[in-house]
mmCIF file with all atom_site columns, C-alpha atoms in Angstrom:
data_model
loop_
_atom_site.group_PDB
_atom_site.id
_atom_site.type_symbol
_atom_site.label_atom_id
_atom_site.label_alt_id
_atom_site.label_comp_id
_atom_site.label_asym_id
_atom_site.label_entity_id
_atom_site.label_seq_id
_atom_site.pdbx_PDB_ins_code
_atom_site.Cartn_x
_atom_site.Cartn_y
_atom_site.Cartn_z
_atom_site.occupancy
_atom_site.B_iso_or_equiv
_atom_site.pdbx_formal_charge
_atom_site.auth_seq_id
_atom_site.auth_comp_id
_atom_site.auth_asym_id
_atom_site.auth_atom_id
_atom_site.pdbx_PDB_model_num
ATOM 1   C CA . MET A 1 1   ? -1.477  3.505   9.198   1.00 92.00 ? 1   MET A CA 1
ATOM 2   C CA . VAL A 1 2   ? 1.425   1.166   8.607   1.00 92.00 ? 2   VAL A CA 1
ATOM 3   C CA . VAL A 1 3   ? 0.995   -1.296  5.742   1.00 93.00 ? 3   VAL A CA 1
ATOM 4   C CA . THR A 1 4   ? 3.418   -3.683  4.066   1.00 90.00 ? 4   THR A CA 1
ATOM 5   C CA . ALA A 1 5   ? 4.516   -4.317  0.526   1.00 86.00 ? 5   ALA A CA 1
ATOM 6   C CA . GLN A 1 6   ? 4.375   -8.052  -0.013  1.00 80.00 ? 6   GLN A CA 1
ATOM 7   C CA . THR A 1 7   ? 7.265   -9.420  -2.049  1.00 75.00 ? 7   THR A CA 1
ATOM 8   C CA . LYS A 1 8   ? 7.944   -12.719 -3.728  1.00 71.00 ? 8   LYS A CA 1
ATOM 9   C CA . GLY A 1 9   ? 11.468  -13.245 -4.899  1.00 68.00 ? 9   GLY A CA 1
ATOM 10  C CA . ARG A 1 10  ? 12.639  -9.911  -6.244  1.00 67.00 ? 10  ARG A CA 1
ATOM 11  C CA . GLY A 1 11  ? 9.241   -8.456  -7.157  1.00 68.00 ? 11  GLY A CA 1
ATOM 12  C CA . VAL A 1 12  ? 6.414   -6.815  -5.250  1.00 71.00 ? 12  VAL A CA 1
ATOM 13  C CA . ILE A 1 13  ? 3.102   -8.645  -5.571  1.00 77.00 ? 13  ILE A CA 1
ATOM 14  C CA . GLY A 1 14  ? 0.826   -6.323  -3.594  1.00 84.00 ? 14  GLY A CA 1
ATOM 15  C CA . LEU A 1 15  ? 0.221   -3.970  -0.724  1.00 91.00 ? 15  LEU A CA 1
ATOM 16  C CA . HIS A 1 16  ? -1.088  -5.704  2.406   1.00 93.00 ? 16  HIS A CA 1
ATOM 17  C CA . ILE A 1 17  ? -3.405  -3.384  4.337   1.00 95.00 ? 17  ILE A CA 1
ATOM 18  C CA . GLY A 1 18  ? -4.394  -5.635  7.238   1.00 94.00 ? 18  GLY A CA 1
ATOM 19  C CA . THR A 1 19  ? -7.901  -6.451  8.399   1.00 93.00 ? 19  THR A CA 1
ATOM 20  C CA . ASN A 1 20  ? -8.033  -3.859  11.195  1.00 94.00 ? 20  ASN A CA 1
ATOM 21  C CA . ASN A 1 21  ? -6.763  -1.075  8.902   1.00 94.00 ? 21  ASN A CA 1
ATOM 22  C CA . ALA A 1 22  ? -9.242  -2.062  6.178   1.00 93.00 ? 22  ALA A CA 1
ATOM 23  C CA . GLN A 1 23  ? -12.160 -1.934  8.599   1.00 92.00 ? 23  GLN A CA 1
ATOM 24  C CA . ARG A 1 24  ? -11.041 1.314   10.191  1.00 93.00 ? 24  ARG A CA 1
ATOM 25  C CA . PHE A 1 25  ? -9.889  3.407   7.226   1.00 93.00 ? 25  PHE A CA 1
ATOM 26  C CA . PHE A 1 26  ? -11.708 2.066   4.149   1.00 93.00 ? 26  PHE A CA 1
ATOM 27  C CA . PRO A 1 27  ? -15.451 2.575   3.691   1.00 90.00 ? 27  PRO A CA 1
ATOM 28  C CA . LYS A 1 28  ? -17.219 -0.670  2.727   1.00 88.00 ? 28  LYS A CA 1
ATOM 29  C CA . SER A 1 29  ? -18.924 1.219   -0.102  1.00 88.00 ? 29  SER A CA 1
ATOM 30  C CA . ALA A 1 30  ? -15.563 1.908   -1.792  1.00 89.00 ? 30  ALA A CA 1
ATOM 31  C CA . SER A 1 31  ? -14.709 -0.250  -4.778  1.00 91.00 ? 31  SER A CA 1
ATOM 32  C CA . VAL A 1 32  ? -11.910 2.058   -5.963  1.00 94.00 ? 32  VAL A CA 1
ATOM 33  C CA . ILE A 1 33  ? -9.336  4.113   -4.080  1.00 95.00 ? 33  ILE A CA 1
ATOM 34  C CA . GLU A 1 34  ? -6.910  6.761   -5.246  1.00 96.00 ? 34  GLU A CA 1
ATOM 35  C CA . LEU A 1 35  ? -3.233  6.415   -4.335  1.00 95.00 ? 35  LEU A CA 1
ATOM 36  C CA . HIS A 1 36  ? -0.782  9.314   -4.428  1.00 95.00 ? 36  HIS A CA 1
ATOM 37  C CA . LEU A 1 37  ? 2.684   7.905   -5.168  1.00 92.00 ? 37  LEU A CA 1
ATOM 38  C CA . ASP A 1 38  ? 5.102   10.853  -5.256  1.00 87.00 ? 38  ASP A CA 1
ATOM 39  C CA . HIS A 1 39  ? 4.054   12.703  -8.425  1.00 88.00 ? 39  HIS A CA 1
ATOM 40  C CA . LEU A 1 40  ? 1.925   9.806   -9.704  1.00 90.00 ? 40  LEU A CA 1
ATOM 41  C CA . ASP A 1 41  ? -1.776  9.461   -8.900  1.00 94.00 ? 41  ASP A CA 1
ATOM 42  C CA . ILE A 1 42  ? -3.450  6.135   -9.682  1.00 95.00 ? 42  ILE A CA 1
ATOM 43  C CA . GLN A 1 43  ? -6.826  4.555   -9.033  1.00 95.00 ? 43  GLN A CA 1
ATOM 44  C CA . CYS A 1 44  ? -6.839  0.992   -7.758  1.00 94.00 ? 44  CYS A CA 1
ATOM 45  C CA . ASP A 1 45  ? -9.755  -1.411  -7.590  1.00 93.00 ? 45  ASP A CA 1
ATOM 46  C CA . LEU A 1 46  ? -10.599 -3.076  -4.307  1.00 93.00 ? 46  LEU A CA 1
ATOM 47  C CA . SER A 1 47  ? -11.494 -6.677  -5.057  1.00 90.00 ? 47  SER A CA 1
ATOM 48  C CA . PRO A 1 48  ? -14.318 -8.447  -3.190  1.00 90.00 ? 48  PRO A CA 1
ATOM 49  C CA . GLU A 1 49  ? -11.573 -10.423 -1.399  1.00 91.00 ? 49  GLU A CA 1
ATOM 50  C CA . PHE A 1 50  ? -10.398 -7.130  0.147   1.00 92.00 ? 50  PHE A CA 1
ATOM 51  C CA . TRP A 1 51  ? -13.480 -7.288  2.386   1.00 90.00 ? 51  TRP A CA 1
ATOM 52  C CA . ASN A 1 52  ? -13.385 -11.064 2.886   1.00 90.00 ? 52  ASN A CA 1
ATOM 53  C CA . GLY A 1 53  ? -10.162 -11.650 4.784   1.00 89.00 ? 53  GLY A CA 1
ATOM 54  C CA . ASN A 1 54  ? -7.591  -10.696 2.120   1.00 91.00 ? 54  ASN A CA 1
ATOM 55  C CA . PRO A 1 55  ? -7.133  -6.909  2.438   1.00 94.00 ? 55  PRO A CA 1
ATOM 56  C CA . GLU A 1 56  ? -4.540  -6.416  -0.291  1.00 93.00 ? 56  GLU A CA 1
ATOM 57  C CA . ILE A 1 57  ? -4.249  -3.964  -3.144  1.00 93.00 ? 57  ILE A CA 1
ATOM 58  C CA . CYS A 1 58  ? -2.746  -5.466  -6.272  1.00 90.00 ? 58  CYS A CA 1
ATOM 59  C CA . ASP A 1 59  ? -2.164  -3.154  -9.212  1.00 91.00 ? 59  ASP A CA 1
ATOM 60  C CA . PRO A 1 60  ? 0.646   -3.393  -11.787 1.00 90.00 ? 60  PRO A CA 1
ATOM 61  C CA . ARG A 1 61  ? 1.389   0.361   -11.568 1.00 91.00 ? 61  ARG A CA 1
ATOM 62  C CA . LEU A 1 62  ? 1.601   0.226   -7.780  1.00 90.00 ? 62  LEU A CA 1
ATOM 63  C CA . CYS A 1 63  ? 3.864   -2.830  -7.921  1.00 87.00 ? 63  CYS A CA 1
ATOM 64  C CA . ALA A 1 64  ? 6.166   -1.175  -10.478 1.00 87.00 ? 64  ALA A CA 1
ATOM 65  C CA . TRP A 1 65  ? 6.401   1.973   -8.314  1.00 87.00 ? 65  TRP A CA 1
ATOM 66  C CA . LEU A 1 66  ? 7.136   -0.077  -5.195  1.00 85.00 ? 66  LEU A CA 1
ATOM 67  C CA . ASP A 1 67  ? 9.765   -2.129  -7.041  1.00 81.00 ? 67  ASP A CA 1
ATOM 68  C CA . ALA A 1 68  ? 11.473  1.045   -8.262  1.00 81.00 ? 68  ALA A CA 1
ATOM 69  C CA . LYS A 1 69  ? 11.367  2.736   -4.849  1.00 74.00 ? 69  LYS A CA 1
ATOM 70  C CA . HIS A 1 70  ? 12.333  -0.157  -2.639  1.00 68.00 ? 70  HIS A CA 1
ATOM 71  C CA . GLN A 1 71  ? 15.257  -1.916  -4.277  1.00 59.00 ? 71  GLN A CA 1
ATOM 72  C CA . GLN A 1 72  ? 17.183  -1.541  -1.001  1.00 55.00 ? 72  GLN A CA 1
ATOM 73  C CA . LYS A 1 73  ? 15.370  -4.321  0.856   1.00 55.00 ? 73  LYS A CA 1
ATOM 74  C CA . ARG A 1 74  ? 17.631  -6.761  2.639   1.00 56.00 ? 74  ARG A CA 1
ATOM 75  C CA . PRO A 1 75  ? 18.055  -10.342 1.411   1.00 56.00 ? 75  PRO A CA 1
ATOM 76  C CA . GLY A 1 76  ? 15.452  -12.571 2.994   1.00 56.00 ? 76  GLY A CA 1
ATOM 77  C CA . GLN A 1 77  ? 13.226  -9.618  3.872   1.00 55.00 ? 77  GLN A CA 1
ATOM 78  C CA . GLU A 1 78  ? 9.721   -10.492 2.700   1.00 56.00 ? 78  GLU A CA 1
ATOM 79  C CA . GLN A 1 79  ? 7.899   -7.296  3.733   1.00 68.00 ? 79  GLN A CA 1
ATOM 80  C CA . ILE A 1 80  ? 8.620   -3.586  3.416   1.00 79.00 ? 80  ILE A CA 1
ATOM 81  C CA . ALA A 1 81  ? 6.814   -1.282  5.885   1.00 86.00 ? 81  ALA A CA 1
ATOM 82  C CA . LEU A 1 82  ? 5.101   1.781   4.398   1.00 90.00 ? 82  LEU A CA 1
ATOM 83  C CA . ALA A 1 83  ? 2.838   4.546   5.682   1.00 93.00 ? 83  ALA A CA 1
ATOM 84  C CA . LEU A 1 84  ? -0.568  4.878   4.034   1.00 94.00 ? 84  LEU A CA 1
ATOM 85  C CA . ILE A 1 85  ? -1.863  8.312   4.981   1.00 94.00 ? 85  ILE A CA 1
ATOM 86  C CA . PRO A 1 86  ? -5.486  9.354   4.378   1.00 94.00 ? 86  PRO A CA 1
ATOM 87  C CA . ALA A 1 87  ? -5.582  12.211  1.838   1.00 94.00 ? 87  ALA A CA 1
ATOM 88  C CA . GLY A 1 88  ? -9.291  12.782  1.194   1.00 91.00 ? 88  GLY A CA 1
ATOM 89  C CA . LYS A 1 89  ? -12.332 10.679  0.420   1.00 91.00 ? 89  LYS A CA 1
ATOM 90  C CA . ASN A 1 90  ? -11.125 7.248   -0.717  1.00 93.00 ? 90  ASN A CA 1
ATOM 91  C CA . ALA A 1 91  ? -7.643  8.708   -1.270  1.00 95.00 ? 91  ALA A CA 1
ATOM 92  C CA . PHE A 1 92  ? -4.311  7.909   0.376   1.00 96.00 ? 92  PHE A CA 1
ATOM 93  C CA . ARG A 1 93  ? -0.683  8.983   0.104   1.00 95.00 ? 93  ARG A CA 1
ATOM 94  C CA . LEU A 1 94  ? 1.907   6.218   0.262   1.00 93.00 ? 94  LEU A CA 1
ATOM 95  C CA . SER A 1 95  ? 5.232   7.037   1.943   1.00 88.00 ? 95  SER A CA 1
ATOM 96  C CA . ALA A 1 96  ? 8.283   5.122   3.059   1.00 78.00 ? 96  ALA A CA 1
ATOM 97  C CA . VAL A 1 97  ? 8.826   4.402   6.749   1.00 74.00 ? 97  VAL A CA 1
ATOM 98  C CA . ALA A 1 98  ? 12.377  4.854   8.040   1.00 58.00 ? 98  ALA A CA 1
ATOM 99  C CA . THR A 1 99  ? 14.004  2.135   10.100  1.00 55.00 ? 99  THR A CA 1
ATOM 100 C CA . ASN A 1 100 ? 13.302  4.235   13.214  1.00 51.00 ? 100 ASN A CA 1
ATOM 101 C CA . GLY A 1 101 ? 9.554   4.088   12.465  1.00 50.00 ? 101 GLY A CA 1
ATOM 102 C CA . LYS A 1 102 ? 9.200   7.710   11.265  1.00 53.00 ? 102 LYS A CA 1
ATOM 103 C CA . VAL A 1 103 ? 7.526   8.567   7.963   1.00 52.00 ? 103 VAL A CA 1
ATOM 104 C CA . LYS A 1 104 ? 9.926   9.709   5.232   1.00 52.00 ? 104 LYS A CA 1
ATOM 105 C CA . HIS A 1 105 ? 8.629   12.613  3.137   1.00 49.00 ? 105 HIS A CA 1
#
């Protein structure tokens, strides 16, 4: 699934999943998911707002990783497209998406 890193100014403030992706790929019983970020594995809480119209993941470790990985965003660009790939029960691998729409490994 394609998701976006939401930015404000120079920093990343969260990962926007989208309502359709949340309903399709995230079980309602999940309150925590595991994210594989290169060599880093983190667990992120899913807030109640995730299920009530605000499907975002906000975690300081995720934001720091996204900031470090995606310094190349263009001025004025507010979103960075990423691939969130299912990697087990309540687990996902986050990868960059190239400008041609292909997943970068």
